[in-house]
Amino acid sequence: MQQQDMRGVADRLAAVRKNIEQACRKAERDPAEVTLVAVSKTHGPEAAQAALDAGQKVFGENRVQEAQGKFPALREANPDLDLHLIGPLQTNKSEDAVALFDMIESLDRPKLARSLAKAMDKLQRRPACLLQVNTGEEPQKAGCAPGELEALFRLTKEELDLDVQGLMCIPPLDEPPAPHFQFLRQRARDLGLPLLSMGMSADYETAILLGATHVRVGTAIFGQRPPPSA
Ligand SMILES: *Cc1c(COP(=O)(O)O)cnc(C)c1O
């Protein structure tokens, strides 16, 4: 990454923070209630470093292996770095995920819950978890079906005693996100869960108006990602 781009990260981060503050003012919310998760996936460690230099502490990655390649060194120099897993997790990566991440936002099925519980017992480390809900009921998308949420909540919170703190969703690309955000907020209220991870570069301000406590922003901070390779 060029010097120019590093400056770009700091500038864009400042702009996103300002937008978050404005959305909070509009929603009559305290900006301290909203955590910006900087999504650094596909970008190299120098991009995350530029954000760290600009005071960003919370990062999101969607692949365990990619995060393993970047974050252990960054965390050594920044012990208060807070790393969230926001992408689908395979059960065979549970131990790696528990070892590396501080929050797992993509817990979405019983088998994964049991596997994470086992990994947490073994490693004696207990990252917080969010339950990911497939609010658009899209067949190809991760997340539990809305109709299965309550059962997943009972299993994870009551039976397995995981540290479940809230809900996460990724609305369908081709639909207005607001109804999905409203739905997620209502479900979190019903279950008594305080955290709501919703909103990305295109819609984080809308999400804040509808109660997001975590917004996951990649492109607006780090620029366009290269298209996924085949
Ligand atoms: C990539 C990703 C984001 C960030 O998306 P942008 O549109 O680049 O802000 C947020 N959440 C999840 C789950 C992602 O995979």
GROMACS .gro file of C-alpha atoms and ligand atoms in nm:
model
  245
    1MET     CA    1   0.000   0.000   0.000
    2GLN     CA    2   0.130   0.341  -0.098
    3GLN     CA    3   0.176   0.630   0.143
    4GLN     CA    4  -0.110   0.801  -0.037
    5ASP     CA    5  -0.346   0.514   0.041
    6MET     CA    6  -0.249   0.513   0.409
    7ARG     CA    7  -0.349   0.878   0.429
    8GLY     CA    8  -0.665   0.774   0.246
    9VAL     CA    9  -0.750   0.521   0.517
   10ALA     CA   10  -0.716   0.781   0.793
   11ASP     CA   11  -0.924   1.034   0.599
   12ARG     CA   12  -1.198   0.787   0.513
   13LEU     CA   13  -1.206   0.657   0.869
   14ALA     CA   14  -1.251   1.012   0.997
   15ALA     CA   15  -1.536   1.066   0.750
   16VAL     CA   16  -1.711   0.744   0.858
   17ARG     CA   17  -1.676   0.839   1.224
   18LYS     CA   18  -1.828   1.176   1.150
   19ASN     CA   19  -2.120   1.015   0.969
   20ILE     CA   20  -2.173   0.785   1.265
   21GLU     CA   21  -2.182   1.082   1.500
   22GLN     CA   22  -2.430   1.261   1.277
   23ALA     CA   23  -2.656   0.956   1.256
   24CYS     CA   24  -2.640   0.924   1.635
   25ARG     CA   25  -2.737   1.287   1.678
   26LYS     CA   26  -3.030   1.235   1.442
   27ALA     CA   27  -3.136   0.925   1.635
   28GLU     CA   28  -3.076   1.098   1.970
   29ARG     CA   29  -2.831   0.829   2.062
   30ASP     CA   30  -2.496   0.852   2.238
   31PRO     CA   31  -2.218   0.782   1.982
   32ALA     CA   32  -2.047   0.577   2.253
   33GLU     CA   33  -2.327   0.319   2.204
   34VAL     CA   34  -2.214   0.249   1.848
   35THR     CA   35  -1.899   0.048   1.779
   36LEU     CA   36  -1.737   0.082   1.440
   37VAL     CA   37  -1.602  -0.254   1.323
   38ALA     CA   38  -1.345  -0.184   1.050
   39VAL     CA   39  -1.370  -0.470   0.800
   40SER     CA   40  -1.017  -0.525   0.670
   41LYS     CA   41  -1.078  -0.848   0.476
   42THR     CA   42  -0.878  -0.884   0.152
   43HIS     CA   43  -0.657  -0.588   0.251
   44GLY     CA   44  -0.305  -0.640   0.379
   45PRO     CA   45  -0.178  -0.578   0.731
   46GLU     CA   46  -0.055  -0.232   0.628
   47ALA     CA   47  -0.417  -0.125   0.574
   48ALA     CA   48  -0.514  -0.243   0.923
   49GLN     CA   49  -0.201  -0.073   1.056
   50ALA     CA   50  -0.304   0.256   0.896
   51ALA     CA   51  -0.641   0.229   1.071
   52LEU     CA   52  -0.471   0.143   1.401
   53ASP     CA   53  -0.251   0.449   1.362
   54ALA     CA   54  -0.570   0.651   1.325
   55GLY     CA   55  -0.701   0.516   1.655
   56GLN     CA   56  -0.922   0.231   1.527
   57LYS     CA   57  -0.923  -0.068   1.765
   58VAL     CA   58  -1.206  -0.293   1.646
   59PHE     CA   59  -1.161  -0.498   1.329
   60GLY     CA   60  -1.370  -0.752   1.141
   61GLU     CA   61  -1.247  -1.036   0.924
   62ASN     CA   62  -1.456  -1.296   0.746
   63ARG     CA   63  -1.202  -1.577   0.713
   64VAL     CA   64  -1.011  -1.744   0.993
   65GLN     CA   65  -0.706  -1.821   0.786
   66GLU     CA   66  -0.672  -1.472   0.646
   67ALA     CA   67  -0.705  -1.321   0.993
   68GLN     CA   68  -0.443  -1.562   1.127
   69GLY     CA   69  -0.202  -1.429   0.870
   70LYS     CA   70  -0.248  -1.064   0.968
   71PHE     CA   71  -0.359  -1.011   1.322
   72PRO     CA   72  -0.134  -1.197   1.565
   73ALA     CA   73   0.156  -0.958   1.487
   74LEU     CA   74  -0.067  -0.650   1.494
   75ARG     CA   75  -0.212  -0.757   1.826
   76GLU     CA   76   0.128  -0.808   1.980
   77ALA     CA   77   0.197  -0.439   1.921
   78ASN     CA   78  -0.164  -0.339   2.006
   79PRO     CA   79  -0.286  -0.555   2.294
   80ASP     CA   80  -0.623  -0.377   2.310
   81LEU     CA   81  -0.707  -0.465   1.949
   82ASP     CA   82  -1.052  -0.624   1.933
   83LEU     CA   83  -1.103  -0.873   1.651
   84HIS     CA   84  -1.444  -0.993   1.532
   85LEU     CA   85  -1.521  -1.287   1.306
   86ILE     CA   86  -1.801  -1.180   1.071
   87GLY     CA   87  -1.792  -1.458   0.810
   88PRO     CA   88  -1.919  -1.817   0.799
   89LEU     CA   89  -1.728  -2.058   1.020
   90GLN     CA   90  -1.670  -2.427   0.957
   91THR     CA   91  -1.670  -2.647   1.263
   92ASN     CA   92  -1.319  -2.773   1.191
   93LYS     CA   93  -1.195  -2.416   1.239
   94SER     CA   94  -1.366  -2.369   1.576
   95GLU     CA   95  -1.049  -2.393   1.784
   96ASP     CA   96  -0.860  -2.153   1.558
   97ALA     CA   97  -1.148  -1.907   1.576
   98VAL     CA   98  -1.178  -1.927   1.955
   99ALA     CA   99  -0.804  -1.877   1.990
  100LEU     CA  100  -0.793  -1.569   1.769
  101PHE     CA  101  -1.121  -1.376   1.785
  102ASP     CA  102  -1.269  -1.168   2.065
  103MET     CA  103  -1.618  -1.186   1.924
  104ILE     CA  104  -1.778  -1.437   1.689
  105GLU     CA  105  -2.062  -1.259   1.508
  106SER     CA  106  -2.154  -1.546   1.280
  107LEU     CA  107  -2.279  -1.820   1.512
  108ASP     CA  108  -2.571  -1.961   1.317
  109ARG     CA  109  -2.632  -2.330   1.384
  110PRO     CA  110  -2.643  -2.589   1.662
  111LYS     CA  111  -2.353  -2.796   1.534
  112LEU     CA  112  -2.126  -2.491   1.530
  113ALA     CA  113  -2.248  -2.388   1.876
  114ARG     CA  114  -2.151  -2.727   2.020
  115SER     CA  115  -1.818  -2.722   1.845
  116LEU     CA  116  -1.741  -2.369   1.973
  117ALA     CA  117  -1.844  -2.465   2.327
  118LYS     CA  118  -1.602  -2.757   2.317
  119ALA     CA  119  -1.321  -2.540   2.180
  120MET     CA  120  -1.385  -2.277   2.450
  121ASP     CA  121  -1.367  -2.541   2.724
  122LYS     CA  122  -1.046  -2.677   2.584
  123LEU     CA  123  -0.875  -2.340   2.532
  124GLN     CA  124  -1.025  -2.177   2.841
  125ARG     CA  125  -1.111  -1.874   2.632
  126ARG     CA  126  -1.463  -1.741   2.591
  127PRO     CA  127  -1.518  -1.495   2.308
  128ALA     CA  128  -1.853  -1.320   2.303
  129CYS     CA  129  -2.098  -1.442   2.038
  130LEU     CA  130  -2.371  -1.295   1.823
  131LEU     CA  131  -2.634  -1.510   1.655
  132GLN     CA  132  -2.646  -1.444   1.282
  133VAL     CA  133  -2.999  -1.440   1.141
  134ASN     CA  134  -3.076  -1.490   0.773
  135THR     CA  135  -3.349  -1.227   0.781
  136GLY     CA  136  -3.413  -1.249   0.406
  137GLU     CA  137  -3.433  -1.632   0.424
  138GLU     CA  138  -3.194  -1.649   0.128
  139PRO     CA  139  -3.107  -2.012   0.054
  140GLN     CA  140  -2.738  -1.948  -0.022
  141LYS     CA  141  -2.676  -1.723   0.275
  142ALA     CA  142  -2.537  -1.803   0.618
  143GLY     CA  143  -2.743  -1.732   0.927
  144CYS     CA  144  -3.015  -1.922   1.104
  145ALA     CA  145  -3.369  -1.900   0.971
  146PRO     CA  146  -3.581  -1.657   1.173
  147GLY     CA  147  -3.803  -1.948   1.277
  148GLU     CA  148  -3.505  -2.129   1.429
  149LEU     CA  149  -3.367  -1.834   1.622
  150GLU     CA  150  -3.538  -1.896   1.949
  151ALA     CA  151  -3.424  -2.259   1.962
  152LEU     CA  152  -3.069  -2.157   1.877
  153PHE     CA  153  -3.081  -1.894   2.149
  154ARG     CA  154  -3.198  -2.148   2.410
  155LEU     CA  155  -2.929  -2.393   2.308
  156THR     CA  156  -2.642  -2.146   2.300
  157LYS     CA  157  -2.732  -1.933   2.600
  158GLU     CA  158  -2.904  -2.175   2.834
  159GLU     CA  159  -2.774  -2.519   2.751
  160LEU     CA  160  -2.419  -2.444   2.636
  161ASP     CA  161  -2.378  -2.127   2.844
  162LEU     CA  162  -2.207  -1.936   2.563
  163ASP     CA  163  -2.163  -1.561   2.607
  164VAL     CA  164  -2.440  -1.468   2.362
  165GLN     CA  165  -2.478  -1.089   2.357
  166GLY     CA  166  -2.680  -1.008   2.049
  167LEU     CA  167  -2.784  -1.062   1.689
  168MET     CA  168  -2.623  -0.997   1.352
  169CYS     CA  169  -2.770  -0.983   1.000
  170ILE     CA  170  -2.672  -0.914   0.640
  171PRO     CA  171  -2.987  -0.808   0.452
  172PRO     CA  172  -3.038  -0.920   0.090
  173LEU     CA  173  -2.845  -0.699  -0.153
  174ASP     CA  174  -3.147  -0.624  -0.367
  175GLU     CA  175  -3.388  -0.515  -0.094
  176PRO     CA  176  -3.416  -0.203   0.120
  177PRO     CA  177  -3.233  -0.291   0.444
  178ALA     CA  178  -3.454  -0.101   0.690
  179PRO     CA  179  -3.724  -0.369   0.734
  180HIS     CA  180  -3.449  -0.625   0.803
  181PHE     CA  181  -3.288  -0.400   1.061
  182GLN     CA  182  -3.625  -0.340   1.227
  183PHE     CA  183  -3.696  -0.710   1.232
  184LEU     CA  184  -3.358  -0.786   1.389
  185ARG     CA  185  -3.405  -0.519   1.653
  186GLN     CA  186  -3.744  -0.658   1.747
  187ARG     CA  187  -3.608  -1.011   1.777
  188ALA     CA  188  -3.320  -0.891   1.995
  189ARG     CA  189  -3.569  -0.714   2.220
  190ASP     CA  190  -3.783  -1.025   2.244
  191LEU     CA  191  -3.482  -1.228   2.355
  192GLY     CA  192  -3.346  -0.959   2.587
  193LEU     CA  193  -3.020  -0.928   2.392
  194PRO     CA  194  -2.845  -0.588   2.397
  195LEU     CA  195  -2.619  -0.597   2.090
  196LEU     CA  196  -2.719  -0.552   1.726
  197SER     CA  197  -2.457  -0.584   1.452
  198MET     CA  198  -2.612  -0.446   1.136
  199GLY     CA  199  -2.520  -0.198   0.866
  200MET     CA  200  -2.230  -0.195   0.619
  201SER     CA  201  -2.075   0.076   0.399
  202ALA     CA  202  -2.396   0.141   0.206
  203ASP     CA  203  -2.639   0.150   0.495
  204TYR     CA  204  -2.470   0.198   0.834
  205GLU     CA  205  -2.644   0.528   0.895
  206THR     CA  206  -2.984   0.366   0.842
  207ALA     CA  207  -2.880   0.086   1.076
  208ILE     CA  208  -2.782   0.336   1.346
  209LEU     CA  209  -3.122   0.504   1.319
  210LEU     CA  210  -3.274   0.160   1.377
  211GLY     CA  211  -3.065   0.072   1.680
  212ALA     CA  212  -2.737  -0.082   1.559
  213THR     CA  213  -2.475  -0.110   1.831
  214HIS     CA  214  -2.214  -0.242   1.585
  215VAL     CA  215  -2.171  -0.133   1.223
  216ARG     CA  216  -1.936  -0.334   0.999
  217VAL     CA  217  -1.773  -0.104   0.747
  218GLY     CA  218  -1.513  -0.213   0.493
  219THR     CA  219  -1.520  -0.037   0.156
  220ALA     CA  220  -1.594   0.310   0.296
  221ILE     CA  221  -1.272   0.287   0.503
  222PHE     CA  222  -1.031   0.074   0.303
  223GLY     CA  223  -1.155   0.131  -0.052
  224GLN     CA  224  -1.277  -0.120  -0.307
  225ARG     CA  225  -1.183  -0.483  -0.260
  226PRO     CA  226  -1.038  -0.681  -0.547
  227PRO     CA  227  -1.306  -0.911  -0.694
  228PRO     CA  228  -1.296  -1.257  -0.530
  229SER     CA  229  -1.066  -1.488  -0.725
  230ALA     CA  230  -1.217  -1.804  -0.864
  231LIG     C1  231  -1.742  -0.760   0.380
  231LIG     C2  232  -1.841  -0.752   0.490
  231LIG     C3  233  -1.879  -0.628   0.545
  231LIG     C4  234  -1.827  -0.495   0.493
  231LIG     O1  235  -1.889  -0.463   0.373
  231LIG     P1  236  -1.866  -0.320   0.302
  231LIG     O2  237  -1.981  -0.308   0.212
  231LIG     O3  238  -1.735  -0.327   0.234
  231LIG     O4  239  -1.867  -0.218   0.411
  231LIG     C5  240  -1.968  -0.629   0.650
  231LIG     N1  241  -2.018  -0.744   0.701
  231LIG     C6  242  -1.985  -0.863   0.652
  231LIG     C7  243  -2.043  -0.986   0.712
  231LIG     C8  244  -1.896  -0.872   0.545
  231LIG     O5  245  -1.864  -0.994   0.497
   0.00000   0.00000   0.00000
